[in-house]
mmCIF file of C-alpha atoms and ligand atoms in Angstrom:
data_model
loop_
_atom_site.group_PDB
_atom_site.id
_atom_site.type_symbol
_atom_site.label_atom_id
_atom_site.label_comp_id
_atom_site.label_asym_id
_atom_site.label_seq_id
_atom_site.Cartn_x
_atom_site.Cartn_y
_atom_site.Cartn_z
ATOM 1 C CA MET N 1 -92.276 -98.011 25.901
ATOM 2 C CA SER N 2 -92.161 -100.177 29.154
ATOM 3 C CA GLU N 3 -94.327 -99.216 31.994
ATOM 4 C CA ASP N 4 -91.239 -97.831 33.968
ATOM 5 C CA GLU N 5 -90.508 -95.571 30.925
ATOM 6 C CA LYS N 6 -94.003 -94.405 30.711
ATOM 7 C CA TYR N 7 -94.121 -93.196 34.322
ATOM 8 C CA MET N 8 -90.501 -91.667 34.100
ATOM 9 C CA GLN N 9 -91.770 -89.862 30.924
ATOM 10 C CA ARG N 10 -94.562 -88.304 33.133
ATOM 11 C CA CYS N 11 -91.832 -87.418 35.693
ATOM 12 C CA LEU N 12 -89.982 -85.596 33.047
ATOM 13 C CA GLN N 13 -93.005 -83.792 31.848
ATOM 14 C CA LEU N 14 -93.670 -82.604 35.434
ATOM 15 C CA ALA N 15 -90.124 -81.671 36.225
ATOM 16 C CA ALA N 16 -89.860 -79.364 33.158
ATOM 17 C CA ASN N 17 -92.287 -76.959 34.997
ATOM 18 C CA GLY N 18 -89.677 -75.876 37.223
ATOM 19 C CA ILE N 19 -87.646 -74.522 34.600
ATOM 20 C CA GLN N 20 -87.502 -71.091 36.013
ATOM 21 C CA GLY N 21 -88.246 -71.459 39.729
ATOM 22 C CA ALA N 22 -86.199 -74.425 40.651
ATOM 23 C CA ARG N 23 -82.721 -72.771 39.872
ATOM 24 C CA PRO N 24 -80.129 -73.437 41.030
ATOM 25 C CA ASN N 25 -81.476 -76.626 42.052
ATOM 26 C CA PRO N 26 -82.268 -79.318 39.546
ATOM 27 C CA MET N 27 -85.690 -79.709 37.856
ATOM 28 C CA VAL N 28 -87.198 -82.823 39.233
ATOM 29 C CA GLY N 29 -90.548 -84.636 38.894
ATOM 30 C CA ALA N 30 -91.920 -87.645 41.103
ATOM 31 C CA VAL N 31 -94.963 -89.878 40.172
ATOM 32 C CA ILE N 32 -96.407 -92.470 42.908
ATOM 33 C CA VAL N 33 -97.985 -95.466 41.242
ATOM 34 C CA ALA N 34 -100.019 -98.051 43.002
ATOM 35 C CA PRO N 35 -101.362 -101.566 41.728
ATOM 36 C CA PHE N 36 -105.015 -101.384 41.106
ATOM 37 C CA THR N 37 -107.721 -103.913 40.503
ATOM 38 C CA SER N 38 -111.158 -103.677 39.308
ATOM 39 C CA ASP N 39 -113.660 -106.023 37.773
ATOM 40 C CA TYR N 40 -112.929 -104.736 34.194
ATOM 41 C CA SER N 41 -109.061 -104.707 34.425
ATOM 42 C CA PRO N 42 -107.931 -107.469 36.602
ATOM 43 C CA SER N 43 -104.290 -106.163 37.116
ATOM 44 C CA THR N 44 -103.128 -102.793 36.450
ATOM 45 C CA THR N 45 -101.641 -99.696 37.898
ATOM 46 C CA LYS N 46 -102.557 -96.062 38.609
ATOM 47 C CA ILE N 47 -100.939 -92.795 39.628
ATOM 48 C CA ILE N 48 -102.040 -91.855 43.138
ATOM 49 C CA GLY N 49 -99.772 -88.998 43.549
ATOM 50 C CA GLU N 50 -97.396 -86.551 41.667
ATOM 51 C CA GLY N 51 -95.256 -83.477 42.102
ATOM 52 C CA TYR N 52 -92.380 -81.437 40.779
ATOM 53 C CA HIS N 53 -89.840 -79.183 42.566
ATOM 54 C CA VAL N 54 -91.474 -75.745 42.065
ATOM 55 C CA ARG N 55 -89.073 -73.401 43.625
ATOM 56 C CA CYS N 56 -85.645 -73.474 45.251
ATOM 57 C CA GLY N 57 -85.833 -73.531 49.010
ATOM 58 C CA GLN N 58 -89.363 -75.099 48.901
ATOM 59 C CA ALA N 59 -90.481 -78.790 48.863
ATOM 60 C CA HIS N 60 -88.668 -81.275 46.545
ATOM 61 C CA ALA N 61 -90.658 -83.197 43.973
ATOM 62 C CA GLU N 62 -90.887 -86.402 46.313
ATOM 63 C CA VAL N 63 -92.508 -84.308 49.145
ATOM 64 C CA ASN N 64 -95.054 -82.619 46.874
ATOM 65 C CA ALA N 65 -95.925 -86.064 45.352
ATOM 66 C CA PHE N 66 -96.541 -87.743 48.857
ATOM 67 C CA ALA N 67 -98.593 -84.520 49.943
ATOM 68 C CA SER N 68 -100.870 -85.060 46.845
ATOM 69 C CA VAL N 69 -101.793 -88.478 47.791
ATOM 70 C CA LYS N 70 -105.597 -88.558 48.762
ATOM 71 C CA PRO N 71 -106.183 -89.968 52.306
ATOM 72 C CA GLU N 72 -108.145 -92.891 50.888
ATOM 73 C CA ASP N 73 -105.137 -93.942 48.863
ATOM 74 C CA GLU N 74 -102.822 -93.793 51.668
ATOM 75 C CA ALA N 75 -103.260 -97.557 52.429
ATOM 76 C CA LEU N 76 -101.895 -98.214 48.837
ATOM 77 C CA LEU N 77 -98.538 -96.771 49.645
ATOM 78 C CA LYS N 78 -97.101 -100.065 50.944
ATOM 79 C CA ASP N 79 -97.548 -101.691 47.524
ATOM 80 C CA ALA N 80 -96.634 -98.533 45.539
ATOM 81 C CA THR N 81 -93.635 -97.490 43.514
ATOM 82 C CA ILE N 82 -92.326 -94.035 43.475
ATOM 83 C CA TYR N 83 -90.789 -92.793 40.164
ATOM 84 C CA VAL N 84 -88.237 -89.958 40.483
ATOM 85 C CA SER N 85 -86.310 -88.309 37.556
ATOM 86 C CA LEU N 86 -83.214 -87.669 39.784
ATOM 87 C CA GLU N 87 -81.963 -89.588 42.791
ATOM 88 C CA PRO N 88 -83.742 -88.678 45.960
ATOM 89 C CA CYS N 89 -81.500 -86.394 48.130
ATOM 90 C CA SER N 90 -79.883 -87.975 51.345
ATOM 91 C CA HIS N 91 -78.609 -84.792 53.024
ATOM 92 C CA TYR N 92 -79.985 -82.029 54.956
ATOM 93 C CA GLY N 93 -80.266 -79.045 52.671
ATOM 94 C CA LYS N 94 -82.932 -76.236 52.853
ATOM 95 C CA THR N 95 -85.225 -79.324 53.504
ATOM 96 C CA PRO N 96 -84.918 -82.829 55.201
ATOM 97 C CA PRO N 97 -83.727 -85.670 53.085
ATOM 98 C CA CYS N 98 -86.242 -87.125 50.664
ATOM 99 C CA ALA N 99 -84.587 -90.606 51.102
ATOM 100 C CA ASP N 100 -85.787 -90.570 54.531
ATOM 101 C CA LEU N 101 -89.394 -89.433 53.603
ATOM 102 C CA ILE N 102 -89.555 -92.400 51.167
ATOM 103 C CA ILE N 103 -88.518 -94.825 53.803
ATOM 104 C CA LYS N 104 -91.064 -93.437 56.398
ATOM 105 C CA LYS N 105 -93.696 -93.671 53.758
ATOM 106 C CA GLY N 106 -92.976 -97.293 53.423
ATOM 107 C CA VAL N 107 -93.265 -97.564 49.503
ATOM 108 C CA LYS N 108 -92.240 -100.961 48.089
ATOM 109 C CA ARG N 109 -89.974 -99.748 45.124
ATOM 110 C CA VAL N 110 -88.222 -96.696 43.998
ATOM 111 C CA VAL N 111 -87.317 -96.056 40.345
ATOM 112 C CA VAL N 112 -84.709 -93.301 39.747
ATOM 113 C CA GLY N 113 -83.882 -91.724 36.386
ATOM 114 C CA CYS N 114 -80.402 -90.780 37.053
ATOM 115 C CA VAL N 115 -77.894 -90.447 39.841
ATOM 116 C CA ASP N 116 -77.437 -87.083 41.376
ATOM 117 C CA PRO N 117 -73.927 -85.643 40.506
ATOM 118 C CA PHE N 118 -73.997 -83.237 43.401
ATOM 119 C CA ALA N 119 -71.012 -84.206 45.720
ATOM 120 C CA GLU N 120 -73.262 -84.468 48.778
ATOM 121 C CA VAL N 121 -75.505 -86.967 47.060
ATOM 122 C CA GLN N 122 -73.785 -88.928 44.331
ATOM 123 C CA GLY N 123 -75.344 -92.327 44.966
ATOM 124 C CA ARG N 124 -75.958 -92.039 48.887
ATOM 125 C CA GLY N 125 -79.645 -91.536 48.405
ATOM 126 C CA ILE N 126 -79.943 -94.664 46.525
ATOM 127 C CA LYS N 127 -77.781 -96.550 49.106
ATOM 128 C CA LYS N 128 -79.865 -95.161 51.885
ATOM 129 C CA LEU N 129 -83.047 -96.719 50.209
ATOM 130 C CA GLN N 130 -81.404 -100.061 49.483
ATOM 131 C CA ASP N 131 -80.120 -100.182 53.097
ATOM 132 C CA ALA N 132 -83.858 -99.785 54.262
ATOM 133 C CA GLY N 133 -84.777 -102.898 52.243
ATOM 134 C CA ILE N 134 -86.491 -100.966 49.408
ATOM 135 C CA GLU N 135 -86.069 -102.403 45.853
ATOM 136 C CA VAL N 136 -84.417 -99.617 43.755
ATOM 137 C CA THR N 137 -84.171 -99.595 39.864
ATOM 138 C CA VAL N 138 -81.640 -96.878 38.532
ATOM 139 C CA GLY N 139 -81.186 -95.418 34.971
ATOM 140 C CA VAL N 140 -84.773 -95.539 33.416
ATOM 141 C CA LEU N 141 -84.803 -92.936 30.566
ATOM 142 C CA GLU N 142 -81.298 -91.920 32.054
ATOM 143 C CA LYS N 143 -80.311 -89.921 29.017
ATOM 144 C CA GLU N 144 -83.403 -87.963 28.948
ATOM 145 C CA CYS N 145 -83.296 -87.214 32.711
ATOM 146 C CA GLN N 146 -79.561 -85.944 32.383
ATOM 147 C CA TRP N 147 -80.463 -83.973 29.339
ATOM 148 C CA LEU N 148 -83.234 -82.116 31.221
ATOM 149 C CA ASN N 149 -80.721 -81.085 33.820
ATOM 150 C CA ARG N 150 -77.753 -80.505 31.335
ATOM 151 C CA ARG N 151 -76.967 -77.203 33.032
ATOM 152 C CA PHE N 152 -76.880 -78.790 36.537
ATOM 153 C CA PHE N 153 -75.059 -81.951 35.345
ATOM 154 C CA THR N 154 -72.468 -79.852 33.505
ATOM 155 C CA TYR N 155 -71.791 -77.456 36.371
ATOM 156 C CA HIS N 156 -71.370 -80.290 38.874
ATOM 157 C CA SER N 157 -69.341 -82.670 36.870
ATOM 158 C CA LEU N 158 -67.184 -80.363 34.687
ATOM 159 C CA HIS N 159 -67.090 -77.484 37.262
ATOM 160 C CA ARG N 160 -68.148 -74.841 34.585
ATOM 161 C CA PRO N 161 -71.259 -73.535 33.339
ATOM 162 C CA TYR N 162 -73.150 -75.295 30.409
ATOM 163 C CA ILE N 163 -72.144 -73.131 27.336
ATOM 164 C CA ILE N 164 -74.321 -72.196 24.427
ATOM 165 C CA LEU N 165 -72.847 -70.484 21.408
ATOM 166 C CA LYS N 166 -75.394 -68.529 19.568
ATOM 167 C CA TRP N 167 -75.240 -66.475 16.273
ATOM 168 C CA ALA N 168 -77.211 -65.344 13.383
ATOM 169 C CA GLN N 169 -76.118 -65.199 9.798
ATOM 170 C CA THR N 170 -77.226 -64.380 6.345
ATOM 171 C CA ALA N 171 -78.030 -67.046 3.706
ATOM 172 C CA ASN N 172 -74.527 -66.511 2.291
ATOM 173 C CA GLY N 173 -72.842 -66.896 5.642
ATOM 174 C CA PHE N 174 -72.123 -63.385 6.966
ATOM 175 C CA ILE N 175 -72.832 -62.155 10.480
ATOM 176 C CA ASP N 176 -72.720 -58.468 9.715
ATOM 177 C CA ASN N 177 -72.827 -56.156 6.779
ATOM 178 C CA GLN N 178 -69.463 -54.895 6.147
ATOM 179 C CA GLY N 179 -68.830 -54.513 9.837
ATOM 180 C CA GLN N 180 -72.172 -52.886 10.608
ATOM 181 C CA ALA N 181 -74.609 -54.753 12.766
ATOM 182 C CA LEU N 182 -77.387 -56.617 10.862
ATOM 183 C CA GLN N 183 -80.899 -57.451 11.985
ATOM 184 C CA ILE N 184 -81.230 -61.040 10.752
ATOM 185 C CA SER N 185 -83.883 -62.290 13.465
ATOM 186 C CA ASN N 186 -87.474 -62.008 12.896
ATOM 187 C CA GLU N 187 -90.317 -61.463 15.385
ATOM 188 C CA GLN N 188 -90.561 -65.241 16.245
ATOM 189 C CA THR N 189 -86.907 -65.963 16.615
ATOM 190 C CA GLN N 190 -86.310 -62.785 18.734
ATOM 191 C CA MET N 191 -88.966 -64.053 21.089
ATOM 192 C CA LEU N 192 -87.113 -67.428 21.350
ATOM 193 C CA SER N 193 -83.810 -65.547 21.905
ATOM 194 C CA HIS N 194 -85.404 -63.649 24.800
ATOM 195 C CA GLN N 195 -87.029 -67.032 26.241
ATOM 196 C CA LEU N 196 -83.425 -68.518 26.191
ATOM 197 C CA ARG N 197 -82.114 -65.426 27.998
ATOM 198 C CA ALA N 198 -85.063 -65.970 30.737
ATOM 199 C CA GLU N 199 -83.832 -69.660 31.220
ATOM 200 C CA GLU N 200 -80.075 -69.325 31.422
ATOM 201 C CA ASP N 201 -78.035 -67.790 34.189
ATOM 202 C CA ALA N 202 -75.622 -65.488 32.210
ATOM 203 C CA ILE N 203 -75.029 -63.939 28.846
ATOM 204 C CA LEU N 204 -71.669 -62.976 27.406
ATOM 205 C CA VAL N 205 -70.505 -60.694 24.525
ATOM 206 C CA GLY N 206 -66.878 -59.785 23.392
ATOM 207 C CA HIS N 207 -65.611 -56.436 23.977
ATOM 208 C CA THR N 208 -65.913 -55.544 20.170
ATOM 209 C CA THR N 209 -69.601 -56.236 20.234
ATOM 210 C CA GLU N 210 -69.930 -54.426 23.605
ATOM 211 C CA SER N 211 -68.160 -51.175 22.392
ATOM 212 C CA ARG N 212 -69.806 -51.353 19.008
ATOM 213 C CA GLU N 213 -73.284 -52.173 19.709
ATOM 214 C CA HIS N 214 -73.949 -51.683 23.556
ATOM 215 C CA PRO N 215 -76.353 -54.502 23.536
ATOM 216 C CA GLN N 216 -78.893 -54.524 26.376
ATOM 217 C CA LEU N 217 -78.837 -58.452 26.620
ATOM 218 C CA THR N 218 -82.111 -58.297 28.728
ATOM 219 C CA VAL N 219 -85.329 -60.069 28.629
ATOM 220 C CA ARG N 220 -87.930 -57.945 26.784
ATOM 221 C CA HIS N 221 -89.866 -60.185 24.551
ATOM 222 C CA TRP N 222 -90.570 -62.891 27.148
ATOM 223 C CA VAL N 223 -91.297 -62.909 30.647
ATOM 224 C CA GLY N 224 -88.405 -63.863 33.290
ATOM 225 C CA PRO N 225 -85.379 -62.725 34.931
ATOM 226 C CA ASN N 226 -82.399 -61.044 33.177
ATOM 227 C CA PRO N 227 -79.360 -63.256 32.781
ATOM 228 C CA LYS N 228 -76.198 -61.852 34.396
ATOM 229 C CA ARG N 229 -74.285 -59.819 31.762
ATOM 230 C CA VAL N 230 -70.712 -60.648 31.053
ATOM 231 C CA VAL N 231 -68.144 -58.974 28.770
ATOM 232 C CA LEU N 232 -65.034 -60.710 27.653
ATOM 233 C CA THR N 233 -62.138 -58.406 27.639
ATOM 234 C CA HIS N 234 -58.355 -58.848 26.813
ATOM 235 C CA GLN N 235 -57.769 -58.472 30.608
ATOM 236 C CA ARG N 236 -59.812 -61.532 31.250
ATOM 237 C CA PRO N 237 -58.565 -64.831 29.706
ATOM 238 C CA LEU N 238 -61.269 -67.261 28.897
ATOM 239 C CA GLN N 239 -60.470 -69.939 31.380
ATOM 240 C CA GLN N 240 -60.359 -67.513 34.228
ATOM 241 C CA LEU N 241 -63.659 -66.055 33.355
ATOM 242 C CA ILE N 242 -65.157 -69.411 33.158
ATOM 243 C CA ASP N 243 -63.631 -70.227 36.625
ATOM 244 C CA ASP N 244 -65.149 -67.037 37.916
ATOM 245 C CA LEU N 245 -68.662 -67.787 36.671
ATOM 246 C CA TYR N 246 -68.140 -71.146 38.135
ATOM 247 C CA GLN N 247 -67.307 -69.744 41.733
ATOM 248 C CA GLN N 248 -70.231 -67.378 41.275
ATOM 249 C CA GLY N 249 -72.629 -70.471 40.856
ATOM 250 C CA ILE N 250 -73.503 -69.712 37.276
ATOM 251 C CA GLN N 251 -74.861 -72.973 35.811
ATOM 252 C CA SER N 252 -75.367 -71.838 32.227
ATOM 253 C CA LEU N 253 -74.017 -69.197 29.858
ATOM 254 C CA ILE N 254 -75.190 -68.042 26.468
ATOM 255 C CA VAL N 255 -72.428 -66.545 24.203
ATOM 256 C CA GLU N 256 -73.681 -63.865 21.710
ATOM 257 C CA GLY N 257 -70.310 -62.856 20.660
ATOM 258 C CA GLY N 258 -68.830 -61.836 17.243
ATOM 259 C CA ARG N 259 -66.653 -64.282 15.301
ATOM 260 C CA GLN N 260 -63.553 -63.903 17.452
ATOM 261 C CA THR N 261 -65.319 -64.578 20.809
ATOM 262 C CA HIS N 262 -67.014 -67.734 19.256
ATOM 263 C CA GLU N 263 -63.871 -69.027 17.902
ATOM 264 C CA SER N 264 -61.932 -68.684 21.223
ATOM 265 C CA PHE N 265 -64.728 -70.633 22.914
ATOM 266 C CA ILE N 266 -64.500 -73.191 20.178
ATOM 267 C CA GLU N 267 -60.805 -73.485 20.213
ATOM 268 C CA ALA N 268 -60.749 -73.904 24.047
ATOM 269 C CA GLY N 269 -63.454 -76.833 23.691
ATOM 270 C CA LEU N 270 -65.653 -74.521 25.922
ATOM 271 C CA TRP N 271 -68.935 -75.224 24.513
ATOM 272 C CA ASP N 272 -71.838 -77.687 24.872
ATOM 273 C CA GLU N 273 -74.284 -76.359 22.301
ATOM 274 C CA ILE N 274 -74.381 -74.202 19.198
ATOM 275 C CA ARG N 275 -77.408 -72.479 17.937
ATOM 276 C CA VAL N 276 -77.288 -71.058 14.411
ATOM 277 C CA GLU N 277 -80.006 -68.919 12.920
ATOM 278 C CA THR N 278 -79.873 -68.532 9.287
ATOM 279 C CA GLY N 279 -82.011 -65.679 7.541
ATOM 280 C CA ALA N 280 -83.017 -65.393 3.884
ATOM 281 C CA MET N 281 -81.142 -62.123 3.176
ATOM 282 C CA THR N 282 -77.684 -61.941 1.648
ATOM 283 C CA VAL N 283 -75.114 -59.210 1.863
ATOM 284 C CA SER N 284 -72.127 -58.575 -0.612
ATOM 285 C CA ASP N 285 -69.567 -58.518 2.192
ATOM 286 C CA GLY N 286 -69.023 -58.569 5.950
ATOM 287 C CA THR N 287 -67.636 -60.737 8.762
ATOM 288 C CA HIS N 288 -67.831 -64.480 8.014
ATOM 289 C CA ALA N 289 -70.014 -66.416 10.517
ATOM 290 C CA PRO N 290 -67.718 -68.807 12.885
ATOM 291 C CA GLN N 291 -66.634 -72.055 11.520
ATOM 292 C CA LEU N 292 -68.535 -74.947 13.140
ATOM 293 C CA PRO N 293 -66.295 -77.309 14.991
ATOM 294 C CA SER N 294 -65.817 -80.754 13.306
ATOM 295 C CA ASN N 295 -67.265 -82.750 16.204
ATOM 296 C CA VAL N 296 -70.854 -81.443 15.869
ATOM 297 C CA ILE N 297 -73.913 -83.375 15.436
ATOM 298 C CA LEU N 298 -77.368 -81.856 14.394
ATOM 299 C CA LEU N 299 -79.730 -81.946 17.262
ATOM 300 C CA SER N 300 -82.615 -80.024 15.627
ATOM 301 C CA SER N 301 -83.641 -77.844 12.756
ATOM 302 C CA GLU N 302 -86.633 -75.611 12.820
ATOM 303 C CA VAL N 303 -88.245 -73.223 10.531
ATOM 304 C CA TYR N 304 -89.658 -69.760 11.754
ATOM 305 C CA GLY N 305 -90.829 -67.789 8.834
ATOM 306 C CA ASP N 306 -88.051 -66.997 6.512
ATOM 307 C CA ASN N 307 -85.452 -68.022 9.003
ATOM 308 C CA ASP N 308 -84.249 -71.343 10.545
ATOM 309 C CA ILE N 309 -82.611 -72.359 13.665
ATOM 310 C CA LYS N 310 -80.165 -75.196 13.788
ATOM 311 C CA ARG N 311 -79.123 -76.723 17.207
ATOM 312 C CA TYR N 312 -75.801 -78.727 17.317
ATOM 313 C CA ILE N 313 -74.308 -80.550 20.347
ATOM 314 C CA LYS N 314 -70.942 -82.266 20.616
ATOM 315 C CA ALA N 315 -70.668 -85.792 19.054
ATOM 316 C CA ASN N 316 -69.659 -88.333 21.615
ATOM 317 C CA GLU N 317 -65.828 -88.460 21.760
HETATM 318 ZN ZN1 LIG E 401 -84.994 -84.201 48.060
#
């Protein structure tokens, strides 16, 4: 791992702390690094400031990073590099542009994880810095930086929420017991489901699940806001519903449907991630679990007690 990657890794770590507060803004981390010499290590670097975007409407990561620099280290800024996981903003939003602040602080170099897909930025922050004579490196740990803000990126580039299809199945591939709801999740995986709900903007069930089970779809085994509850009905075609969610600013959606609902999302290509929990139990008959699409790759597989959760994403087309 290069030095740039090492410090970008730290940005990503910091950024992730904004998972609940930053929404609908992206999670961003920033680290300020200055050259440092001592008798023991003739040429090295040290972190003199760091910060992340804590809450939407409040200071951006760069502002917090500069604010954390100690007065005695201010003189080091002229030789410093600031690492930011997402391109610094160039527009007046709820706060002034971070690109202007970076120029004012007079750092020597800026390292950007990835370009901001938001229409009002999209490279303008980088251009502003370059025009001011600052050396800019773009694309360090780019994939990781984009992945962290996959909801934000999907929303701004595909104009729809990031969609997670999620179901639980028995060891022999059924999602219910002869049409009756089945408790497959255990205490641990239930907690994970509720964490997921707290981190995503909306949750959808199909009308069959809705009328049969009246699920609460709220956050109870974790701490955080409840997602917006959405029901897919015959009156609301899928694409129209997705367009509505986009218009409402919904950046991510969990789908906890039955087989039909999941398959309609899969058929329309409207999915980004699939999470399948498989329990140890078996039933003699029931509704078959949805068929995984052919273009999936396994992202992770984790064991929780007798259950396991496999996460799939789309293979690159
Ligand atoms: Zn900013």
